[in-house]
XYZ file of C-alpha atoms in Angstrom:
764
model
C -13.947 27.670 3.024
C -12.363 25.183 -0.298
C -12.662 21.604 0.849
C -10.238 19.286 -0.194
C -10.576 17.167 -3.531
C -9.664 13.579 -3.534
C -10.519 13.421 -6.835
C -7.123 15.889 -6.867
C -5.630 13.714 -4.318
C -6.224 10.559 -6.765
C -4.680 12.428 -10.015
C -1.658 13.717 -8.133
C -0.953 9.808 -6.636
C -1.573 8.728 -9.667
C 1.110 11.204 -11.417
C 3.427 10.133 -8.554
C 3.572 6.628 -8.835
C 3.663 6.713 -12.579
C 7.277 9.039 -11.814
C 8.264 6.299 -9.445
C 7.966 3.540 -11.558
C 9.909 5.410 -14.271
C 12.625 5.582 -11.620
C 15.140 2.520 -11.722
C 16.651 3.519 -8.743
C 13.103 3.525 -6.786
C 12.422 0.074 -8.559
C 15.888 -1.322 -7.570
C 15.670 -0.002 -3.684
C 11.786 -1.595 -3.730
C 11.572 -4.698 -5.905
C 14.957 -6.288 -6.429
C 17.035 -5.046 -3.562
C 15.100 -6.986 -0.936
C 14.670 -9.963 -3.238
C 18.348 -10.482 -3.827
C 19.615 -8.922 -0.378
C 18.666 -11.673 1.913
C 19.537 -14.537 -0.022
C 23.240 -13.133 -0.939
C 23.569 -12.431 3.072
C 21.999 -16.178 3.384
C 24.506 -17.651 1.346
C 27.048 -15.759 2.938
C 26.065 -16.381 6.283
C 25.649 -20.634 4.963
C 29.520 -20.499 3.466
C 30.828 -18.559 6.551
C 29.342 -21.435 9.209
C 30.935 -23.894 7.109
C 34.220 -21.781 6.983
C 34.116 -21.298 10.734
C 33.685 -24.965 11.960
C 36.848 -25.914 9.751
C 39.060 -23.103 11.706
C 39.982 -25.074 14.966
C 41.544 -23.294 17.376
C 45.214 -24.037 18.848
C 45.764 -24.787 22.324
C 49.756 -24.939 23.363
C 50.471 -26.791 26.694
C 53.547 -26.981 28.860
C 54.181 -29.255 30.988
C 51.680 -32.050 30.470
C 53.927 -34.804 31.032
C 53.588 -34.157 34.835
C 50.439 -35.467 34.124
C 50.804 -38.370 32.664
C 50.754 -41.896 34.144
C 48.837 -40.685 37.266
C 46.808 -43.115 37.980
C 45.197 -40.975 41.503
C 43.701 -38.803 38.595
C 41.168 -38.056 36.652
C 42.123 -37.980 33.004
C 42.811 -34.667 31.360
C 44.232 -35.351 28.003
C 43.711 -38.750 25.800
C 45.283 -39.075 22.794
C 46.460 -35.673 21.995
C 43.202 -34.397 23.202
C 41.231 -33.078 26.034
C 39.323 -35.935 27.801
C 35.697 -36.440 26.095
C 34.264 -36.760 29.411
C 34.970 -33.006 30.346
C 32.597 -31.839 27.517
C 29.019 -31.210 27.760
C 28.938 -32.651 24.162
C 31.641 -35.177 23.933
C 31.884 -33.871 20.321
C 33.445 -30.419 21.185
C 36.696 -32.032 21.708
C 37.264 -32.647 18.501
C 37.280 -28.333 17.848
C 40.323 -27.918 19.866
C 43.350 -28.277 18.441
C 46.370 -29.048 21.440
C 49.977 -28.761 21.030
C 51.850 -30.067 23.811
C 55.753 -29.193 25.078
C 57.832 -30.297 27.586
C 58.226 -28.016 30.187
C 61.939 -28.028 30.324
C 64.430 -29.703 33.043
C 65.917 -26.319 34.777
C 63.832 -22.579 35.215
C 65.507 -21.419 32.446
C 64.584 -23.190 29.458
C 61.690 -23.299 30.946
C 61.057 -19.382 30.915
C 62.199 -19.175 27.609
C 59.722 -21.702 26.077
C 57.197 -19.761 28.189
C 58.366 -16.376 26.577
C 58.122 -18.125 23.280
C 54.664 -19.492 23.612
C 53.519 -15.762 24.882
C 55.238 -14.586 21.488
C 53.074 -17.270 19.834
C 50.035 -16.480 21.514
C 50.642 -12.496 20.480
C 50.860 -13.335 16.865
C 47.936 -14.838 16.777
C 49.748 -18.571 15.865
C 47.594 -20.177 19.249
C 45.186 -19.074 20.595
C 45.517 -20.106 24.360
C 48.529 -21.498 26.218
C 47.964 -23.407 29.343
C 50.940 -24.065 31.390
C 51.023 -26.181 34.266
C 53.704 -25.505 36.565
C 57.151 -27.256 37.659
C 55.893 -30.273 40.807
C 52.455 -29.686 39.617
C 51.500 -33.041 39.239
C 54.288 -34.680 42.032
C 51.919 -31.614 44.791
C 48.418 -33.170 43.522
C 49.868 -37.023 43.982
C 51.085 -36.242 47.687
C 47.645 -34.196 48.606
C 46.099 -37.531 47.314
C 49.004 -39.971 49.828
C 48.496 -37.376 52.664
C 44.382 -37.645 52.368
C 44.523 -41.493 52.121
C 46.874 -41.445 55.288
C 44.881 -39.470 57.621
C 41.393 -41.072 57.792
C 40.058 -38.194 59.308
C 42.735 -37.214 61.344
C 43.796 -33.154 61.506
C 46.838 -32.961 62.598
C 48.784 -33.187 59.282
C 49.596 -29.500 57.397
C 47.558 -28.816 53.852
C 49.731 -29.535 50.854
C 50.324 -26.377 49.005
C 49.767 -26.345 44.999
C 50.704 -24.330 42.257
C 48.201 -22.578 39.986
C 48.342 -23.438 36.543
C 48.272 -20.805 34.449
C 45.664 -20.075 31.020
C 46.854 -17.458 28.574
C 45.058 -15.799 26.173
C 44.650 -12.700 24.078
C 41.546 -10.230 24.071
C 42.439 -8.443 21.644
C 41.171 -11.504 19.132
C 37.824 -12.551 19.173
C 39.504 -17.000 18.339
C 41.472 -16.738 21.508
C 38.694 -15.237 23.656
C 36.310 -18.056 22.152
C 38.919 -20.557 23.252
C 40.188 -19.350 26.295
C 36.553 -19.444 27.455
C 35.843 -23.228 26.147
C 39.486 -24.257 27.880
C 38.164 -22.666 31.124
C 35.379 -24.784 31.130
C 37.520 -27.733 30.115
C 39.951 -27.366 33.218
C 36.870 -26.073 35.813
C 35.376 -29.633 35.138
C 38.881 -31.794 35.555
C 38.843 -29.870 38.881
C 35.400 -30.972 40.018
C 36.711 -34.489 39.241
C 39.189 -33.908 41.114
C 37.270 -32.791 44.320
C 35.062 -35.748 43.825
C 37.736 -38.328 43.915
C 39.412 -36.379 47.048
C 36.322 -36.860 48.642
C 35.530 -39.843 48.494
C 39.269 -41.017 49.153
C 38.847 -39.491 52.530
C 35.676 -41.053 53.244
C 33.522 -38.295 52.840
C 30.269 -38.562 50.585
C 31.326 -36.949 47.503
C 27.902 -34.893 46.906
C 29.317 -32.972 50.095
C 30.725 -30.151 48.301
C 28.067 -30.382 45.649
C 24.611 -31.126 47.524
C 22.567 -31.179 44.665
C 22.017 -30.086 41.281
C 19.346 -27.600 39.505
C 17.250 -28.961 37.319
C 16.144 -26.886 34.544
C 12.771 -27.596 32.961
C 11.296 -25.691 29.988
C 7.543 -25.471 29.947
C 7.655 -23.549 26.670
C 6.199 -25.448 23.553
C 8.275 -25.304 20.092
C 5.545 -23.302 18.785
C 5.994 -20.240 21.661
C 9.930 -20.561 21.465
C 9.732 -19.803 17.948
C 7.095 -17.297 18.192
C 9.118 -15.066 21.001
C 12.004 -15.730 18.105
C 9.892 -14.234 15.340
C 8.214 -11.315 17.618
C 12.094 -10.294 18.271
C 12.761 -10.096 14.348
C 10.199 -9.332 12.558
C 8.448 -6.001 13.494
C 12.048 -4.720 13.908
C 12.993 -5.569 10.307
C 9.772 -4.532 8.750
C 9.537 -1.021 10.269
C 13.032 -0.280 9.215
C 12.104 -1.208 6.235
C 9.597 1.297 5.899
C 11.620 3.538 7.105
C 13.573 3.341 4.569
C 11.357 2.452 1.834
C 9.489 5.847 2.806
C 12.766 8.208 3.081
C 13.887 7.945 -0.906
C 11.015 8.421 -2.545
C 10.011 11.348 -0.348
C 13.152 12.614 -0.967
C 13.093 12.507 -4.816
C 9.184 13.746 -4.689
C 9.988 17.059 -2.738
C 13.964 17.542 -3.159
C 14.243 15.867 -6.686
C 11.451 17.757 -7.844
C 13.078 20.707 -7.029
C 16.540 20.293 -9.144
C 14.257 19.372 -12.161
C 12.101 21.966 -11.604
C 8.747 20.288 -11.896
C 7.528 21.516 -8.147
C 6.545 24.574 -9.506
C 4.343 23.738 -12.379
C 2.504 21.501 -9.540
C 1.895 24.154 -6.965
C 0.624 26.539 -9.979
C -1.883 23.390 -10.431
C -5.606 24.067 -9.557
C -4.806 21.183 -6.784
C -4.592 23.322 -2.647
C -1.781 22.362 -0.948
C -3.124 20.407 1.423
C -4.155 18.438 -1.816
C -0.405 17.959 -3.248
C 0.316 16.873 0.343
C -1.706 13.821 0.480
C -1.281 12.539 -3.173
C 2.925 12.542 -1.912
C 2.011 10.977 1.101
C -0.060 8.478 -0.156
C 2.725 7.617 -3.126
C 5.494 6.944 -0.381
C 3.084 5.070 1.922
C 3.125 3.343 -1.280
C 6.634 2.535 -1.293
C 6.920 2.491 1.637
C 4.619 -0.779 2.576
C 5.949 -2.185 -0.088
C 9.257 -2.281 0.698
C 8.562 -3.310 4.093
C 6.358 -6.485 2.551
C 8.788 -7.524 0.633
C 11.783 -7.670 2.684
C 9.672 -9.237 5.059
C 8.636 -12.024 2.227
C 12.298 -12.512 1.098
C 13.671 -12.800 4.769
C 11.216 -15.320 5.965
C 11.632 -17.342 2.902
C 15.547 -16.934 3.062
C 15.814 -18.284 7.020
C 13.572 -21.240 5.918
C 15.733 -22.404 3.474
C 19.058 -21.610 5.401
C 18.405 -23.248 8.423
C 17.415 -26.304 6.431
C 20.611 -26.353 4.843
C 22.586 -25.798 8.154
C 20.476 -29.036 9.462
C 22.498 -30.730 6.550
C 25.645 -29.559 8.017
C 27.214 -32.688 10.498
C 26.883 -31.645 14.295
C 25.362 -28.968 13.350
C 23.419 -27.377 16.178
C 20.452 -25.577 14.749
C 16.948 -25.869 16.317
C 14.822 -28.506 15.047
C 11.449 -27.139 13.349
C 12.105 -23.788 12.903
C 9.295 -22.713 10.212
C 7.694 -19.778 9.014
C 5.715 -17.944 11.355
C 1.893 -18.401 11.212
C -0.675 -16.425 9.208
C -2.448 -14.944 12.321
C 1.350 -13.111 13.023
C 1.585 -11.923 9.464
C -1.981 -9.847 9.757
C -1.312 -8.406 12.277
C 2.116 -7.054 11.074
C 0.166 -6.007 8.490
C -2.172 -4.005 10.219
C 0.676 -2.426 12.096
C 2.429 -1.611 8.897
C -0.411 0.966 7.572
C -0.445 3.295 10.544
C 3.379 3.203 10.709
C 4.355 3.885 7.213
C 1.990 7.104 7.483
C 3.836 8.080 10.330
C 7.327 7.695 8.863
C 6.155 8.619 5.429
C 4.839 11.917 6.527
C 8.158 12.833 8.875
C 9.897 11.773 5.867
C 7.462 13.617 3.346
C 8.418 17.048 5.747
C 11.949 16.183 6.090
C 12.428 16.067 2.438
C 10.297 19.266 1.924
C 12.781 21.044 4.282
C 15.876 20.223 1.739
C 17.422 22.513 -0.979
C 18.437 18.913 -3.141
C 18.691 15.529 -3.103
C 22.287 15.138 -1.714
C 21.381 17.334 0.860
C 17.669 15.419 1.744
C 19.911 11.804 1.904
C 21.618 13.893 4.901
C 18.231 13.710 7.015
C 18.185 9.939 6.894
C 20.664 9.248 10.304
C 18.743 11.767 11.897
C 15.608 10.004 11.587
C 17.247 6.967 12.452
C 19.127 8.296 15.363
C 15.585 9.167 16.722
C 13.278 5.985 15.738
C 16.074 3.520 16.079
C 16.166 3.195 20.237
C 12.377 3.401 20.201
C 12.416 0.405 17.842
C 15.211 -1.422 20.183
C 13.823 -0.937 23.590
C 11.476 -3.177 23.524
C 13.965 -6.204 22.920
C 15.828 -4.824 26.005
C 15.713 -8.096 28.775
C 12.306 -7.425 31.017
C 11.024 -5.132 28.854
C 7.244 -5.768 28.703
C 4.060 -4.259 27.888
C 2.469 -1.937 30.628
C 0.305 1.059 30.345
C 3.813 3.531 30.221
C 5.497 1.623 27.422
C 2.108 1.613 25.422
C 2.452 5.658 25.650
C 5.618 5.810 24.262
C 5.433 6.104 20.187
C 6.763 3.269 18.193
C 7.960 1.557 21.322
C 4.049 0.612 22.196
C 3.332 -0.234 18.730
C 6.410 -2.943 18.918
C 5.955 -4.412 22.269
C 2.057 -5.019 21.048
C 2.840 -6.779 17.970
C 5.495 -8.774 20.400
C 2.495 -9.886 22.663
C 0.081 -10.468 19.957
C 2.409 -12.832 17.847
C 3.224 -15.175 21.082
C -0.103 -15.315 21.324
C -0.719 -12.997 24.504
C -4.356 -12.167 23.605
C -5.361 -11.731 27.119
C -2.550 -9.625 28.447
C -2.163 -7.449 25.155
C -5.627 -6.993 24.109
C -6.258 -4.274 27.012
C -3.637 -2.167 25.553
C -4.655 -2.019 21.944
C -6.655 1.267 22.703
C -3.888 3.461 24.296
C -1.483 2.149 21.280
C -3.366 3.317 18.792
C -4.370 6.665 20.642
C -0.833 7.549 20.684
C 0.371 6.306 16.833
C -2.879 7.780 15.337
C -1.757 11.221 17.585
C 2.001 11.097 15.915
C 0.485 10.567 12.673
C -2.282 13.370 12.477
C 0.774 15.500 13.905
C 3.396 14.087 11.237
C 1.077 14.817 8.608
C 0.218 18.378 10.131
C 4.045 19.315 9.729
C 4.147 17.863 6.288
C 1.363 19.947 5.342
C 3.123 23.136 7.122
C 6.182 22.264 5.187
C 4.302 22.461 2.089
C 2.452 26.127 2.974
C 5.950 27.788 3.407
C 7.316 29.228 0.287
C 10.652 30.180 2.315
C 10.825 26.102 2.430
C 9.905 25.114 -0.456
C 12.077 27.606 -2.612
C 15.389 27.204 -0.258
C 18.023 28.409 -2.439
C 21.252 26.401 -2.638
C 24.440 28.549 -0.498
C 27.844 27.696 -0.445
C 28.873 28.086 3.468
C 31.515 30.865 4.329
C 32.234 30.962 7.962
C 33.763 34.325 8.297
C 30.990 35.828 6.166
C 28.264 34.058 8.207
C 29.631 35.033 11.107
C 29.645 38.254 10.401
C 26.476 38.191 8.879
C 25.054 36.646 12.372
C 26.680 39.803 14.170
C 25.944 42.759 11.470
C 23.112 41.665 10.428
C 21.247 41.424 13.584
C 17.027 41.006 14.186
C 15.199 42.424 17.158
C 14.384 39.060 18.084
C 16.328 35.438 17.391
C 15.751 33.909 14.487
C 14.605 30.019 14.412
C 17.767 28.446 14.063
C 19.611 30.825 16.740
C 16.657 29.210 19.088
C 17.578 25.751 18.529
C 21.332 26.346 18.584
C 21.030 27.852 21.719
C 18.849 24.578 23.263
C 21.658 22.687 21.910
C 24.167 24.503 23.637
C 22.072 24.685 27.120
C 22.338 21.131 26.885
C 25.733 20.237 25.643
C 26.706 22.773 28.394
C 24.532 20.602 31.046
C 26.070 17.334 29.786
C 29.805 18.282 30.472
C 29.070 19.612 33.657
C 27.103 16.935 35.003
C 30.367 14.857 34.048
C 32.444 17.194 35.843
C 30.037 17.090 38.846
C 29.568 13.457 39.195
C 33.594 12.865 39.265
C 34.163 15.101 42.155
C 30.560 14.346 44.053
C 31.702 13.827 47.831
C 29.509 10.887 49.430
C 27.697 14.032 52.171
C 27.689 17.263 50.080
C 27.136 19.702 52.915
C 24.883 23.188 52.135
C 27.716 24.749 50.663
C 28.600 22.311 47.471
C 24.431 22.155 46.838
C 24.330 25.633 46.504
C 27.296 25.934 44.264
C 25.985 23.162 42.614
C 22.497 24.768 41.554
C 24.418 27.929 40.949
C 26.373 26.143 37.844
C 23.462 24.448 36.841
C 20.839 27.188 36.339
C 23.363 30.724 36.143
C 26.133 28.978 33.827
C 24.698 26.120 31.729
C 21.366 27.846 31.211
C 20.800 31.417 32.021
C 24.279 32.467 30.722
C 23.827 30.784 27.286
C 20.391 32.426 26.247
C 21.316 36.121 27.775
C 25.166 35.862 26.045
C 23.522 35.003 22.425
C 20.774 37.614 23.055
C 22.997 40.011 23.402
C 25.308 39.079 20.611
C 22.807 38.149 18.145
C 19.887 40.303 18.605
C 19.096 43.789 17.938
C 16.738 44.225 20.868
C 17.904 41.978 24.046
C 15.459 43.381 26.125
C 12.691 42.238 23.800
C 14.221 38.803 22.657
C 13.976 38.220 26.594
C 10.458 39.465 27.266
C 11.673 42.273 29.144
C 11.032 45.669 27.274
C 7.752 46.629 29.041
C 6.900 45.764 32.061
C 3.017 43.766 32.719
C 0.296 44.735 34.722
C -0.811 43.841 38.445
C -3.494 42.089 37.334
C -1.544 39.754 34.612
C 1.071 39.329 37.777
C -1.718 38.365 40.142
C -3.108 35.891 37.523
C -0.365 33.961 36.811
C 0.754 33.483 40.824
C -3.625 32.998 41.344
C -2.681 30.094 38.528
C 0.189 28.747 39.898
C -1.525 28.126 43.121
C -4.440 26.261 41.498
C -2.859 24.452 39.251
C -0.209 23.119 42.180
C -2.535 20.264 43.452
C -3.450 19.556 39.767
C 0.475 19.548 39.198
C 1.259 17.402 42.443
C -1.239 14.510 40.652
C 0.235 14.592 37.893
C 3.912 14.357 38.801
C 2.240 10.924 41.172
C 0.924 9.444 37.761
C 3.412 9.632 35.935
C 5.776 8.186 38.918
C 3.401 5.328 38.566
C 3.581 4.497 34.769
C 7.502 5.260 35.519
C 8.097 4.085 38.489
C 11.927 6.498 39.625
C 14.425 4.929 41.677
C 15.921 8.421 42.539
C 12.892 9.467 44.545
C 14.432 8.732 47.807
C 17.621 9.952 47.074
C 16.613 13.225 45.499
C 14.014 13.982 48.667
C 16.997 13.347 50.899
C 19.310 15.485 49.300
C 16.539 18.609 49.607
C 15.866 17.484 53.112
C 19.277 17.748 53.764
C 19.292 21.248 51.882
C 16.457 22.594 54.667
C 18.131 21.123 57.621
C 21.881 22.378 57.007
C 20.874 25.909 55.217
C 21.908 28.770 57.634
C 18.736 30.469 56.710
C 15.225 29.162 56.640
C 14.685 31.124 53.360
C 18.006 30.594 51.326
C 16.992 26.926 50.068
C 14.024 28.678 48.795
C 15.995 31.066 47.171
C 18.174 28.543 45.502
C 15.089 25.797 44.532
C 12.596 28.644 43.801
C 13.831 32.121 43.051
C 16.991 31.201 40.972
C 15.797 28.552 38.970
C 12.229 30.625 37.977
C 14.824 33.816 36.510
C 17.677 31.171 34.664
C 15.059 29.247 32.800
C 12.171 31.716 32.175
C 15.145 33.719 30.723
C 16.162 30.737 28.499
C 13.218 28.816 27.349
C 10.508 31.777 27.675
C 12.641 34.330 27.196
C 15.519 33.556 23.969
C 14.135 30.297 22.693
C 10.825 30.461 22.605
C 10.932 34.342 20.926
C 13.061 32.576 18.181
C 10.511 29.734 17.617
C 7.463 32.514 17.324
C 9.035 32.932 13.991
C 7.350 29.538 12.763
C 4.364 31.293 12.025
C 1.828 29.103 14.990
C 2.425 30.534 19.010
C 1.087 26.903 19.982
C 3.668 25.494 17.895
C 5.821 27.918 19.685
C 4.804 27.448 22.991
C 4.719 23.281 22.848
C 8.202 22.824 21.537
C 9.784 25.578 24.000
C 7.813 23.499 26.771
C 8.984 20.160 24.990
C 12.719 21.740 25.468
C 12.058 23.006 29.355
C 11.567 19.470 29.932
C 14.003 18.072 28.352
C 16.570 20.116 30.101
C 15.154 18.292 33.588
C 17.941 15.129 33.702
C 15.052 12.924 35.073
C 12.354 11.436 32.483
C 9.757 11.352 34.754
C 10.430 15.147 35.943
C 10.650 16.142 32.292
C 7.505 14.853 31.480
C 6.007 16.772 34.690
C 8.316 20.048 33.762
C 6.768 19.677 29.939
C 3.257 20.484 31.187
C 3.861 23.162 33.437
C 6.139 24.595 30.751
C 3.275 25.037 28.399
C 1.274 26.809 30.546
C 4.372 29.144 30.926
C 4.422 29.788 27.330
C 0.863 30.237 26.962
C 1.161 33.307 30.028
C 4.373 34.347 27.842
C 2.583 35.308 24.565
C -0.204 36.290 26.179
C 1.270 38.824 28.359
C 4.073 39.709 26.767
C 6.055 39.993 29.269
C 8.813 37.343 31.585
C 7.695 38.898 34.953
C 4.497 36.573 34.936
C 6.287 33.550 34.024
C 8.751 34.244 36.325
C 6.194 34.476 39.311
C 4.645 31.743 38.022
C 7.653 29.620 38.141
C 8.530 30.574 41.200
C 5.161 30.232 42.975
C 4.785 26.887 41.576
C 8.223 25.904 42.708
C 8.051 26.964 46.048
C 4.856 25.233 46.535
C 6.590 22.275 45.828
C 8.894 22.495 48.335
C 6.557 23.692 50.935
C 4.495 20.291 50.629
C 7.536 18.259 52.310
C 7.054 20.202 55.702
C 3.096 19.681 55.209
C 3.134 15.774 56.863
C 5.348 17.489 59.707
C 2.326 20.350 60.379
C -0.437 17.708 60.273
C 1.438 15.812 63.225
C 0.949 19.137 65.163
C -2.659 19.972 63.603
C -4.467 17.157 62.887
C -7.186 18.876 60.806
C -4.191 20.075 58.521
C -4.302 16.576 56.983
C -7.636 16.906 55.601
C -6.705 18.201 52.077
C -4.072 15.531 51.594
C -2.562 12.124 52.048
C 0.889 11.380 52.414
C 1.819 8.135 49.822
C 5.412 7.912 50.446
C 8.239 9.447 52.663
C 8.748 13.184 51.069
C 5.173 12.624 48.578
C 1.900 14.017 48.941
C -1.020 14.242 47.209
C -4.187 16.556 47.499
C -7.679 14.295 47.656
C -9.656 14.024 44.260
C -12.009 16.771 45.231
C -9.370 19.032 46.045
C -7.687 18.585 42.465
C -11.094 18.868 41.019
C -12.072 21.911 42.442
C -8.452 23.639 41.810
C -8.768 22.447 38.372
C -11.864 24.094 37.469
C -10.844 27.206 39.359
C -7.710 27.127 37.669
C -10.169 27.932 34.026
C -10.971 31.936 35.299
C -7.419 33.237 35.197
C -6.755 31.081 32.091
C -9.626 32.692 30.270
C -9.050 35.907 31.569
C -5.497 35.612 30.022
C -7.088 34.087 26.804
C -8.891 37.223 26.403
C -5.948 39.270 26.768
C -4.987 41.211 23.075
C -1.255 39.402 22.565
C 1.053 40.867 20.042
C 1.451 38.044 17.421
C 5.036 38.184 15.215
C 5.108 38.932 11.695
C 4.807 35.303 10.842
C 2.144 34.703 13.096
C 0.045 37.679 11.341
C 0.528 35.940 8.001
C -0.595 32.712 8.940
C -3.712 33.967 10.587
C -4.701 35.802 7.705
C -4.116 33.248 5.592
C -6.558 30.821 7.356
C -9.153 33.490 7.456
C -8.791 34.001 3.639
C -10.697 30.928 1.601
C -8.112 28.724 0.164
C -8.500 29.503 -3.947
C -6.404 27.434 -5.347
C -4.896 30.239 -7.304
C -4.132 32.275 -4.657
C -1.836 29.752 -2.605
C 0.528 28.778 -5.527
C 2.660 32.138 -6.191
C 5.693 32.242 -3.752
C 5.659 35.136 -1.394
C 8.198 37.813 -0.984
C 6.782 38.997 2.485
C 7.578 35.241 3.773
């Protein structure tokens, strides 16, 4: 076996670096753009902040004359503005520009003025209209007179006071902001009226509000700054690491295809793996440099802008905002290396698949859509670093960085190992995927083609293959997900408060048959030449294979329950009680005791296996690796379960079923495994009831919650070891490899001579 030469990797790395440094677009993206972007943005924010401070919202006040010269009321207006005592910060009163209009002597005149005010509000000439109804001031005065004359007597009827109206235009942001400020002022004025009325009635003023909540923040200024920087810097760093990796990757792969230099590189003595590593190190270099330059530019720009904002009059900017300490920067640099490797490998694999530079740029958005939620999840309120979150790719790294930058070393260092393992595993598989892409001549030498919808549809039907193509398998998965989504929306809109058995049975039938089985069966009949072979129904399995599948399901049942329990501990499920209640209602209200097992065990076993181990797995096996096909089909099978915790457990079970499908070449053992596994899962719901009658039955398991049991560890360990026997028996079965798998296995058995893999193969 030819070993990889790091000398060749170094030569390819130097070649790619020189080519990229000659590209003006790359130099602009990496060096020039970060140095210009943040200063320009900072100056724009600085100028905009000054402009916004000069833009005062206008408040139109109707009927304010009723409050003039009222000595028994707190002052709402003074010198043409709201009273300064009504603001938390007296200087904020100058921000609101008031315009006073007389309310009118007649109701017709008042209605005309109010209509004119609303019209000005709609056009944006004014932002808020504060309207005091007729007799408002007089009624307040009557209330005060009644309070002072009553002296605690309860005989007088309370005075009804008309309600003022605060109008705004929620379609304009400036009006929304002004309304919030005016509403706060009026509420403060009402509080002052209540306080004076209580004093006039000889009741202590603190009766309505007996105490105030005193806020005390023990965080130091350094900790507050660390929290701010920990939310900003990792996000900026990783976004630019992804962006900085993408464009060089597109140029190194799709760009070389357009320039015609890729064939020359592939015909060199270097192995494909060496070529990938050389390009990968190049992309990582530019990814890291892009992230670092953006980070430095952002830090110095933020410091300069904050210093300039402090010079403005009445500038509300926190004092002492400095650059993050050196330790935080070091943690960012350490985390940047594996994240750059991960993003670079993903970008390189996507760029290798692209036919042209233009097509390669289209793949940036899907990568951003996948990675952005993982980067933004740590910013959600209440998200903290724990064992469950540390196992989420990218999210765990961001949370770990946030904890380290805040100085919480004792809390986060215990999660360094799981975060590192997950990140390194993701990097390993991303690099493996990039190497796999470069080993496929059918990927590297894809030709551009013009889409003709009519010819494409005719081609799908007329030029059908025995089994679905890779694209058809992915399309089937997307069709299942879309159908599930809209079906769930329709069900949620029509879900009764207490669904009966008939409704639940119809719900299960629609979710399994209509959403999962029918799309796969329809596509198998329409797009494949041999639908039975596609669905793995063209031959009957041996009785031994069926027995091995059933035995394996029985032995893995305790392991699966323990796995599901562990997942629920890592990621608690709020719907557990509701799900158990629905299942319990099905078993209680079913007209026949066997009917729930048909709906919950038999129906999903048939429908889901036809789709995921039938059509989807048959299409994925054109990848050329049975393990990739089994793994991807298991992931798709898990995602089809809407609850994340169920998806993780289902993906693990789906991997085992996919292995059974490949080794036996039949769907029948898969259905038997799935049926047996589901039936045992629902049978465990009755074990606590049986244990009450026969206590000796309770020895193998323990009930951890209503409707949830787990087997004791000796049972789990014994069944896990025993399950290796049927797995080993299945492993020894000679499975039928696809054409692509045969080519990959033949290539793996041959010495990787550099020239032997340089010529495109027509067989692929």
